[in-house]
Coordinates of C-alpha atoms in Angstrom, one line a residue:
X26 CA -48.1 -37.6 -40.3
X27 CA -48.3 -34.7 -43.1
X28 CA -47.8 -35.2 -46.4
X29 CA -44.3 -33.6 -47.6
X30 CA -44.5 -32.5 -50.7
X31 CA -40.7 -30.6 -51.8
X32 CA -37.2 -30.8 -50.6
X33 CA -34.5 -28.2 -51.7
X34 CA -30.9 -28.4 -50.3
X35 CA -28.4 -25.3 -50.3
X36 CA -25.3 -27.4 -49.2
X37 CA -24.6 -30.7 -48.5
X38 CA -25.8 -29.8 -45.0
X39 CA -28.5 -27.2 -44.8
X40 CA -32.0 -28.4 -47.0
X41 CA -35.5 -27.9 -45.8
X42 CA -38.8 -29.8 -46.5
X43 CA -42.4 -28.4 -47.4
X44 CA -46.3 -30.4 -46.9
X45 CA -49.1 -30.3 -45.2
X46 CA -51.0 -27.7 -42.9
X47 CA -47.9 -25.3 -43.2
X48 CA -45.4 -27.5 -42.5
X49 CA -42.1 -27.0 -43.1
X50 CA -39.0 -29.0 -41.5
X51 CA -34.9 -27.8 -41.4
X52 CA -31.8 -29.9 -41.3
X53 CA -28.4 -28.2 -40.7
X54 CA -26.5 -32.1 -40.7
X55 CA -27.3 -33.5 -44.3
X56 CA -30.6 -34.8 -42.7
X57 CA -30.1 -37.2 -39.9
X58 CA -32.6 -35.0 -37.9
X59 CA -34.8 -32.7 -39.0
X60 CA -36.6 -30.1 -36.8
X61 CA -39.8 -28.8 -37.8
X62 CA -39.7 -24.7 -37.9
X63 CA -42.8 -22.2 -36.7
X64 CA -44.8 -21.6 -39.7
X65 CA -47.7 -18.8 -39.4
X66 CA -50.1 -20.9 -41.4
X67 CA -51.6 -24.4 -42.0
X68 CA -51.9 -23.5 -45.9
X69 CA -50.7 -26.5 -47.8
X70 CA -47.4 -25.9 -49.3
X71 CA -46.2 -27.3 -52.4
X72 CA -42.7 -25.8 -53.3
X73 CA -39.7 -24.2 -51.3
X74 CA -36.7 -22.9 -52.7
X75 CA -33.4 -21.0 -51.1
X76 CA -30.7 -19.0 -52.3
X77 CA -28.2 -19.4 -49.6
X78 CA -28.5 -20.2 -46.0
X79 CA -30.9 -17.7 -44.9
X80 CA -33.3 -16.5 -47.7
X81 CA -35.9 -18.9 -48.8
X82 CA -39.5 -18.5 -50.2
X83 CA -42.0 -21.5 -49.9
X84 CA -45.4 -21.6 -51.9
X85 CA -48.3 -23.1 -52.2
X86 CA -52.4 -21.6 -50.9
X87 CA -49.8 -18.5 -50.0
X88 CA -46.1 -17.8 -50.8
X89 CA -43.9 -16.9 -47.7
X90 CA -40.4 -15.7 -47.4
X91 CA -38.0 -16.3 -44.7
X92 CA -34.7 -14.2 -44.6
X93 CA -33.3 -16.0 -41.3
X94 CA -33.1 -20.1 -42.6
X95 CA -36.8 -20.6 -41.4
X96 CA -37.2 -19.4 -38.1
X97 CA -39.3 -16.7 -39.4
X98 CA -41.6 -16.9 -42.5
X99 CA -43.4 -13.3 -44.1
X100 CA -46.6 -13.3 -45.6
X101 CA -46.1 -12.2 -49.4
X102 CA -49.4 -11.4 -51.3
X103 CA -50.2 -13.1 -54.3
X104 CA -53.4 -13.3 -56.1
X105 CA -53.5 -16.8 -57.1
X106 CA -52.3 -20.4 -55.2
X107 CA -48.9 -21.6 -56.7
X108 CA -47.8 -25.1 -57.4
X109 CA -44.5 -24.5 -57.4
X110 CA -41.4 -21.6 -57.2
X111 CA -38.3 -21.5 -58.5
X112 CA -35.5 -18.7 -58.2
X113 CA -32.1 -17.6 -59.9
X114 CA -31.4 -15.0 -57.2
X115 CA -32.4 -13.5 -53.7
X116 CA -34.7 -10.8 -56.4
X117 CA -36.2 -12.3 -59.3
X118 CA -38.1 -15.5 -58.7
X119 CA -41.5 -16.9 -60.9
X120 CA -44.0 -19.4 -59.8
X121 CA -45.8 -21.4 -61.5
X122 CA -50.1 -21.6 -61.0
X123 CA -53.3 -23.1 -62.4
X124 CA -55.4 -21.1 -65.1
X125 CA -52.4 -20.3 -67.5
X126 CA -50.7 -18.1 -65.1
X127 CA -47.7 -17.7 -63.6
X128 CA -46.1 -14.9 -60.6
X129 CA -43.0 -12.9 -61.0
X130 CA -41.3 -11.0 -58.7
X131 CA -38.0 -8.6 -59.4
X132 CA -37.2 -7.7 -55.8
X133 CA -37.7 -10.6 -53.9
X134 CA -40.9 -9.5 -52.8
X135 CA -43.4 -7.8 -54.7
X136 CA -45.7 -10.4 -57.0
X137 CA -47.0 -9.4 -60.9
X138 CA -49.5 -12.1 -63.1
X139 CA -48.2 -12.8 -66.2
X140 CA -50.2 -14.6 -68.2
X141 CA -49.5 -17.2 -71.2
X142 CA -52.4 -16.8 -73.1
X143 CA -53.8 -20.4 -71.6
X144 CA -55.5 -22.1 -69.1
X145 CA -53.0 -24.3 -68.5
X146 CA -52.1 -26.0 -64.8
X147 CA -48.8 -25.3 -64.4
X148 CA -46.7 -27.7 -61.4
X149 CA -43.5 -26.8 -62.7
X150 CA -40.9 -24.0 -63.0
X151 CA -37.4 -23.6 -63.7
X152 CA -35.7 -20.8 -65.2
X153 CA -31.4 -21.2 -66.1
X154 CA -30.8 -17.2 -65.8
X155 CA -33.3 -14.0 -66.0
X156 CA -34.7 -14.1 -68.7
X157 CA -35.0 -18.3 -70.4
X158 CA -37.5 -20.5 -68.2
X159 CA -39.7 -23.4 -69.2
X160 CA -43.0 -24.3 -66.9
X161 CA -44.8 -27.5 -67.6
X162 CA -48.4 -28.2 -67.1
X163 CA -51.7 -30.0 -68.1
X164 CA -54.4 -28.9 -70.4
X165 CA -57.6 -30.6 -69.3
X166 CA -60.9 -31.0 -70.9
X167 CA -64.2 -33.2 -70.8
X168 CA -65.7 -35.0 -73.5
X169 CA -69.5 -35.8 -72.9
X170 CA -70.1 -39.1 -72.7
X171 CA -66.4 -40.4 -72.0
X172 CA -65.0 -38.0 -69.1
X173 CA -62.3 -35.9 -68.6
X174 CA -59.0 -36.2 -70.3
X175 CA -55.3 -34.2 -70.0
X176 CA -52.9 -33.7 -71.9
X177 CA -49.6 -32.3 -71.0
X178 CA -48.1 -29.4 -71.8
X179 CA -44.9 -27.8 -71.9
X180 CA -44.1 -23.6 -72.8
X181 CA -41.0 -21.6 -72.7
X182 CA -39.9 -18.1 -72.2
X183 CA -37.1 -15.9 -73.3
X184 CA -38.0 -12.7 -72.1
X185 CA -38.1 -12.7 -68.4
X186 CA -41.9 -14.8 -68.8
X187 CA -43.5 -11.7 -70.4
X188 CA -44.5 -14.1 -73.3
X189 CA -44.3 -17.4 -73.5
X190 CA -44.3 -19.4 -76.5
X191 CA -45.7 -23.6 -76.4
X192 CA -43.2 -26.1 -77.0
X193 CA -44.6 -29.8 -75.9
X194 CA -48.3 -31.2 -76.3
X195 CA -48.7 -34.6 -75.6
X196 CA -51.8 -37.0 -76.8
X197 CA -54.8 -37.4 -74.5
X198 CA -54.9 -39.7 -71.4
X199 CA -57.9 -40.4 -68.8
X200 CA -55.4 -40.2 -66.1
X201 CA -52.7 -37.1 -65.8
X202 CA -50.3 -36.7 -62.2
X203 CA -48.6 -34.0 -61.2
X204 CA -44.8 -33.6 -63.1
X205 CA -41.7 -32.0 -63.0
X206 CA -39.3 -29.8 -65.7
X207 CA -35.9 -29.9 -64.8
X208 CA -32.9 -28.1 -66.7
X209 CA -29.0 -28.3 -66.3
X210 CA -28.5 -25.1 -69.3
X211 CA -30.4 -23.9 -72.0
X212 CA -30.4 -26.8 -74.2
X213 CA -30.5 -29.7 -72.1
X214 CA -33.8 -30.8 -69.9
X215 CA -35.9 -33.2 -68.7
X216 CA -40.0 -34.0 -68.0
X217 CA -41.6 -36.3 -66.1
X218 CA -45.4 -37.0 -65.6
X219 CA -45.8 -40.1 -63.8
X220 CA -47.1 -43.0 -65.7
X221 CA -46.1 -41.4 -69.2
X222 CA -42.9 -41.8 -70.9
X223 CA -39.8 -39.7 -69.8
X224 CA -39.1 -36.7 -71.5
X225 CA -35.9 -35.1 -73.2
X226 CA -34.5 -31.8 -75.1
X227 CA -31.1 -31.4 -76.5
X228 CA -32.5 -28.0 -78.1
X229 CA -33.8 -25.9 -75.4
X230 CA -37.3 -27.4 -76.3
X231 CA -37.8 -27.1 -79.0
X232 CA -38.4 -31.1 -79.7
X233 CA -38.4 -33.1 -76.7
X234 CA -37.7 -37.2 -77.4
X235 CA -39.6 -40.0 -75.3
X236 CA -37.3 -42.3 -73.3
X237 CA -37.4 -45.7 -72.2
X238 CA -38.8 -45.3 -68.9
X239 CA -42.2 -44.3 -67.3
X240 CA -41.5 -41.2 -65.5
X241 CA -42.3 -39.6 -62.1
X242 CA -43.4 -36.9 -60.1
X243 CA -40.1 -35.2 -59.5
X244 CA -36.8 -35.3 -61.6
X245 CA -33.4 -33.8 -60.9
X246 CA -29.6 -34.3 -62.1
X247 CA -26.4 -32.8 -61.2
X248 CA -24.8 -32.6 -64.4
X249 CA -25.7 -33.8 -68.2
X250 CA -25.3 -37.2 -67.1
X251 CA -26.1 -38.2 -63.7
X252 CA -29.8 -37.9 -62.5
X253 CA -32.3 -39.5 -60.2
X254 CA -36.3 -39.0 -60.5
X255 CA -38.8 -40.5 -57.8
X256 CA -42.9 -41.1 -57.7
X257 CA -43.8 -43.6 -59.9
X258 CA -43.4 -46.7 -57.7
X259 CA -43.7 -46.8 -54.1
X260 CA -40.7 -45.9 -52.5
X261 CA -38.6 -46.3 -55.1
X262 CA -35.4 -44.2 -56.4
X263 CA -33.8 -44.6 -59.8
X264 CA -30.7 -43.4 -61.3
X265 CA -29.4 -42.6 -64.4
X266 CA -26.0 -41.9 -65.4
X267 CA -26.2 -41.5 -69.3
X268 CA -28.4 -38.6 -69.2
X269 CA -31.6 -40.6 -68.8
X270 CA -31.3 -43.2 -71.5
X271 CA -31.6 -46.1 -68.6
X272 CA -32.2 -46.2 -64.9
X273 CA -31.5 -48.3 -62.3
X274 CA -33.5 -48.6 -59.2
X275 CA -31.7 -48.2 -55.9
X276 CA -33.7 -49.9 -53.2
X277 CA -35.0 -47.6 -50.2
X278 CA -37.0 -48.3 -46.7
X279 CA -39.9 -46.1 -47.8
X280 CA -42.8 -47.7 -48.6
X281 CA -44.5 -44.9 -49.7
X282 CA -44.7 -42.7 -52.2
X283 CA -41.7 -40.4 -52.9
X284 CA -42.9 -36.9 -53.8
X285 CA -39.5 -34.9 -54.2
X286 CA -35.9 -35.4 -55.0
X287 CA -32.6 -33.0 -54.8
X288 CA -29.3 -34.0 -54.8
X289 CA -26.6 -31.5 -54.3
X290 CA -23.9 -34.0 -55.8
X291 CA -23.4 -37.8 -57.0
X292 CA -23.3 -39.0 -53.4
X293 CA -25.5 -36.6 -51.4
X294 CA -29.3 -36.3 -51.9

């Protein structure tokens, strides 16, 4: 089977799923069956995103956009791979790549580099209106006779991500997964990394608090309270309904590792 790396839902009915070799999978009935959709290339993909039921964009060795719900994806050049795409309407959109740099469009279509001034890996992107976005990353570097080390990194925009500005950077560890940025308005946000403390701003940033839990690979909540994050134990999902301050773990089949969460409200996910 491939390896599923991102899950985005519209409605409580409509949500699609993006992995390996191209792969990329549709439910239209809150996902009792999924169908997998025709997909013009076996490039990994690490991110998909909608904006309603028919116009979607998926990313990853190549970013593709379907304006039909998946049964058709378009080639869209981009220079660089990205790690993950995130958009606030069907014409501006950013994603989010390795070497400090990150992709915007402002029709939907078209891709321009902007560049942070680092070279950052950025897995993460999330923007609350046009112009305020955060992307988080790692900075990695090797120190003879000891190996590499990361650190991770978080930046922030308010202009669109014409200049961003560095907000997190966290110590040095041997070990570094893949995280996740999620905001619910432009003071309120969460990071995870898995293995490292969970992260939290009440200030759009600006300081960011470590929480009583070892995060994950993916994090997302529906409101200032109620949240769920996945990836840092087999198969398990936790909960939090005080805005991350303690989680509960709500026992799944899955045995393996969980990659992606969305929930689309307190019930539905």
């Amino acid at each position: 089977s491939e390896h599923l790396n991102s899950v985005f839902f519209i409605n409580n009915k409509f949500g699609w799923i993006a992995g390996e070799n191209g792969t990329v999978l549709h439910t239209t009935n809150s996902g009792a069956k999924w169908l997998k959709q025709t997909f013009s290339t076996l490039n990994n993909l690490y991110s998909i995103f909608f904006v309603d039921e028919n116009i979607g964009w998926c990313a990853g060795s190549t970013i593709h956009q379907t304006m039909d719900g998946g049964n058709n994806w378009v080639y869209q050049y981009t220079p660089f791979a990205a790690n993950s795409i995130y958009f606030i309407d069907e014409d501006h959109g950013w994603a989010a790549c390795n070497d400090g740099r990150i992709l915007k469009t402002a029709n939907g279509k078209d891709w321009t580099i902007k560049t942070t001034g680092t070279n950052y890996d950025f897995f993460s992107v999330h923007f609350i209106n046009t112009d305020i976005g955060w992307v988080s990353g790692i900075f990695s570097t090797y120190i003879p006779g000891y190996g590499a080390f990361h650190s991770r990194r978080i930046l922030k925009t308010i202009d669109g991500g014409e200049a961003w500005i560095q907000l997190y950077s966290s110590a040095y560890y041997s070990y570094l997964g893949i995280g996740d940025i999620f905001v619910v308005d432009q003071n309120i946000g969460w990071a995870c990394n898995p293995g490292l403390p969970l992260l939290k701003t009440t200030d759009g940033g600006s300081n960011w608090i470590e929480l009583g839990y070892d995060g994950g690979s993916s994090i997302h909540f529906i409101d200032y309270n109620t949240g769920w994050i996945v990836g840092n134990d087999q198969g398990k999902i936790y909960q939090s309904t005080d805005g991350g301050e303690s989680w509960v773990n709500q026992p799944s089949s899955v045995n393996s590792m969980l990659n992606s969460v969305y929930f689309i409200n307190d019930s539905t996910g």
